[in-house]
CSV table of C-alpha atoms in Angstrom, one decimal:
chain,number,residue,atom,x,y,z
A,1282,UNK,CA,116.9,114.7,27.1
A,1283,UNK,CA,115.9,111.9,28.9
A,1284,UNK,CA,118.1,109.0,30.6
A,1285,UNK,CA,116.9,105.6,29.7
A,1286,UNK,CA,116.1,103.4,31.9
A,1287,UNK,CA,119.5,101.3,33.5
A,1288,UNK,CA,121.8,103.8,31.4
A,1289,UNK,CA,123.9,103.8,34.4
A,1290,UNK,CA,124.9,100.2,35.0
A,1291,UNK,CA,128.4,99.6,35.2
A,1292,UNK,CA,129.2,103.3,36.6
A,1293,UNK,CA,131.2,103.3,39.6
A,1294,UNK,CA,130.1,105.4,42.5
A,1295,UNK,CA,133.1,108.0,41.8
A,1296,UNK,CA,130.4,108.9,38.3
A,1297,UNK,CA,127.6,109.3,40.5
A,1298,UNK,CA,125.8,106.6,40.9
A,1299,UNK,CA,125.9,103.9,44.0
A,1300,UNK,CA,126.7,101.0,44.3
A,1301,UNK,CA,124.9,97.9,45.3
A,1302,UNK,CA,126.9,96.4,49.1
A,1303,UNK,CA,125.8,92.7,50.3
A,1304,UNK,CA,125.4,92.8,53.9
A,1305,UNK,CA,128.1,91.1,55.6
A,1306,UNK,CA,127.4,87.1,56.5
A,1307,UNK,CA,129.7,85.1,58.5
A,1308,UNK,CA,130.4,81.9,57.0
A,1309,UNK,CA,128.3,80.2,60.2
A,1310,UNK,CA,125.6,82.0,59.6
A,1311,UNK,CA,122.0,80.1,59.3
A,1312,UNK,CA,119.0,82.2,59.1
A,1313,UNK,CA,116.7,82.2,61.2
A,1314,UNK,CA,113.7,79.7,60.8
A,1315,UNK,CA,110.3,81.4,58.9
A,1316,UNK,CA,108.2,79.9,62.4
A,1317,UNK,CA,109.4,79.9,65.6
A,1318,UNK,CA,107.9,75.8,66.9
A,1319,UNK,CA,106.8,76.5,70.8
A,1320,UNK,CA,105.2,73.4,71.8
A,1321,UNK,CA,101.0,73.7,71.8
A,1322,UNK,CA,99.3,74.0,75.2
A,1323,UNK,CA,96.6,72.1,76.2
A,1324,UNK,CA,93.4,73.2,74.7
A,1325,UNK,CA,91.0,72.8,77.7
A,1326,UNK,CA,86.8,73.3,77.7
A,1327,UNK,CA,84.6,74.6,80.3
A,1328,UNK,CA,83.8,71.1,80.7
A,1329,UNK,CA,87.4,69.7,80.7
A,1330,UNK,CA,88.8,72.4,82.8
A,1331,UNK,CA,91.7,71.0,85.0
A,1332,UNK,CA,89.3,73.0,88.0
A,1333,UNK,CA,86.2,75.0,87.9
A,1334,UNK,CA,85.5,77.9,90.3
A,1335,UNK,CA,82.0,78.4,91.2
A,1336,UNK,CA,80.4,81.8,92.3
A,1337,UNK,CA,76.7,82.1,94.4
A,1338,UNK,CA,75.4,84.8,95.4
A,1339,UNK,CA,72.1,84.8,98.0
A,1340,UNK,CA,71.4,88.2,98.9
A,1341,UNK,CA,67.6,90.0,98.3
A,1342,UNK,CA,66.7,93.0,97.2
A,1343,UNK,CA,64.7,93.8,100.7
A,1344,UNK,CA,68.0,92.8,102.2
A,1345,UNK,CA,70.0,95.1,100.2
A,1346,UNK,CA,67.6,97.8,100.9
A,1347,UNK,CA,67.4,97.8,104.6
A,1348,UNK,CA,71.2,97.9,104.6
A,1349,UNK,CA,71.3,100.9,101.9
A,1350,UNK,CA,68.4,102.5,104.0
A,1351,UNK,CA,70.1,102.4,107.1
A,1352,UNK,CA,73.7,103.7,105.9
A,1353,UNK,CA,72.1,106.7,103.9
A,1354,UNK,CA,70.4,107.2,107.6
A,1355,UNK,CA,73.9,107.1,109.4
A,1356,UNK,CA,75.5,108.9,106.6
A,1357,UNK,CA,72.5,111.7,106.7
A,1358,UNK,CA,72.0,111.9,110.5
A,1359,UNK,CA,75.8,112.1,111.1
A,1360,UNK,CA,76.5,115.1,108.2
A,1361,UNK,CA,78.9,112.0,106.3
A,1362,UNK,CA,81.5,111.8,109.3
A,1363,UNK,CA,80.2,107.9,109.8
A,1364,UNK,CA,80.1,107.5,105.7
A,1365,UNK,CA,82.5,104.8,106.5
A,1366,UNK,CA,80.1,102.9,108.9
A,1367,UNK,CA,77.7,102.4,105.8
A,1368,UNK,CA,80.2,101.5,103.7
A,1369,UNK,CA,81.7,98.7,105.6
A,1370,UNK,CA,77.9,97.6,106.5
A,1371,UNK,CA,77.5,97.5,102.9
A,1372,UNK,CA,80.3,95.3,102.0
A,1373,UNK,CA,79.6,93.3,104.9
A,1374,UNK,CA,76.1,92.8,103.6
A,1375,UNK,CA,77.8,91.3,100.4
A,1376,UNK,CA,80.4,89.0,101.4
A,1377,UNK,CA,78.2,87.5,103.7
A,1378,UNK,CA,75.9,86.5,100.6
A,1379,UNK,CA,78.0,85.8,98.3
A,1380,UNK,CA,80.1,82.0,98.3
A,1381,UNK,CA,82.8,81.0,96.3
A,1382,UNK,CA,83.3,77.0,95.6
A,1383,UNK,CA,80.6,76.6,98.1
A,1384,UNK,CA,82.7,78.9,101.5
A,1385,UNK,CA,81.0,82.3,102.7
A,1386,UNK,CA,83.0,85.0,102.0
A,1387,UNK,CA,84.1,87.7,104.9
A,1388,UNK,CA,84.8,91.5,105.3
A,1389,UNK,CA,87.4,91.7,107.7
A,1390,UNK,CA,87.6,95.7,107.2
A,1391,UNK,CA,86.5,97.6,110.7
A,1392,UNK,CA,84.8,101.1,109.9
A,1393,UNK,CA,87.5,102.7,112.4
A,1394,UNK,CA,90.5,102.1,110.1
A,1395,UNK,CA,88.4,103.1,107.2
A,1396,UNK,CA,87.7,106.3,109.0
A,1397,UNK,CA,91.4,106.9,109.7
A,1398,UNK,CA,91.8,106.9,105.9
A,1399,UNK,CA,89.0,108.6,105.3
A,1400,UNK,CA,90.6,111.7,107.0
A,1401,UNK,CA,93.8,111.4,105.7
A,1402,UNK,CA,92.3,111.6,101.7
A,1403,UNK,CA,90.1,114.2,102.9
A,1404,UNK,CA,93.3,116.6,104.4
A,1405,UNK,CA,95.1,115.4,101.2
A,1406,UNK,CA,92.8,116.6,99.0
A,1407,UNK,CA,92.2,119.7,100.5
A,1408,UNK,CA,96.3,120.3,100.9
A,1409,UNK,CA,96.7,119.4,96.8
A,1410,UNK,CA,93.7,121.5,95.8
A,1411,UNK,CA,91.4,118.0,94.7
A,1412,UNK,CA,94.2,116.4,92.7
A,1413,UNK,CA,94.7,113.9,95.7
A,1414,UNK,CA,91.1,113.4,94.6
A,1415,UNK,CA,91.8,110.7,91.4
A,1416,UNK,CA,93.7,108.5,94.0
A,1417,UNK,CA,91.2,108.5,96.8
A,1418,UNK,CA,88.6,105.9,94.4
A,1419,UNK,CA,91.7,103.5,93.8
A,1420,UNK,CA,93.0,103.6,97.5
A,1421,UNK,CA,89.6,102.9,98.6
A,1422,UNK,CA,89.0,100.1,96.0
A,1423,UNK,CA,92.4,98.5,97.8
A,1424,UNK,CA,91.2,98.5,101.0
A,1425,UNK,CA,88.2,97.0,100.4
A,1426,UNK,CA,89.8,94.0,98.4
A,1427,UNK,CA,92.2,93.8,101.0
A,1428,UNK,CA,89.5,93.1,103.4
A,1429,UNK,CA,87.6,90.5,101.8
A,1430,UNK,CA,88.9,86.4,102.7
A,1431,UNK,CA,86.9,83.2,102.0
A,1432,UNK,CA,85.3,82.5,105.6
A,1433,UNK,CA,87.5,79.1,106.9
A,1434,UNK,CA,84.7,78.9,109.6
A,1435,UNK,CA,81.5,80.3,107.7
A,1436,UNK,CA,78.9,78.6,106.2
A,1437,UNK,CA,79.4,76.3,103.6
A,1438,UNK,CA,76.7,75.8,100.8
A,1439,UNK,CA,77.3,73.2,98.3
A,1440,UNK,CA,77.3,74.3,94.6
């Protein structure tokens, strides 16, 4: 036998069945609007850009080669202990080519400091078995941007 359907209306919830509840509404209550209205941003261009930051960049490739030629030298000749020599050459190399708004960029990092670090990851890693290893890129990568300033003094090279 088969109950048809909305057999049940008018049953109570003592027979079995539930009953419909309407939430609960204080008589001050005003729903919430469908949209919230923020007020619209300015809609800017490339062209119509309230300021424009722009990027050169002068170094060569025989440039870039003697300095990677050299540190791989340093870093062979040395069994890696001055690895942080070639790397601070390196960066030198490229914030001394590259200008931003038209002011030479500097690396202010000094390979001694670098090597300080560079001993400490190395005893951490070896103390935690390599795990220290996964911070050593993201430590390095901080240092480095740390280092780096527009030169006040440097060369300036109109965009």
């Amino acid at each position: 036998m088969t109950i048809p359907p909305n057999s049940y209306q008018g049953q109570t919830a003592s027979q079995g069945f539930p009953q419909q509840q309407t939430p609960y509404q204080p008589a001050d209550f005003h729903p919430a609007p469908a949209q919230p209205t923020y007020p619209q941003a300015p809609q800017y261009s490339v062209t119509t850009a309230p300021f424009q930051i722009g990027f050169r960049f002068t170094g060569g490739a025989a440039s870039w080669l003697g300095v990677q030629i050299l540190g791989v030298l340093i870093t062979v000749c040395t069994l890696g202990i001055c690895y942080p020599w070639a790397i601070v050459m390196t960066y030198r190399w490229q914030a001394e080519t590259t200008y931003i708004n038209g002011y030479q960029m500097q690396f202010t990092g000094d390979a001694w400091s670098l090597f300080g670090n560079w001993v400490k990851w190395l005893l951490l890693c070896i103390v935690t078995l390599g795990i220290y290893s996964f911070w050593v890129y993201p430590r390095m990568t901080k240092w480095i941007v740390e280092h780096h300033q527009v030169n006040p003094a440097g060369i300036y090279l109109p965009m």
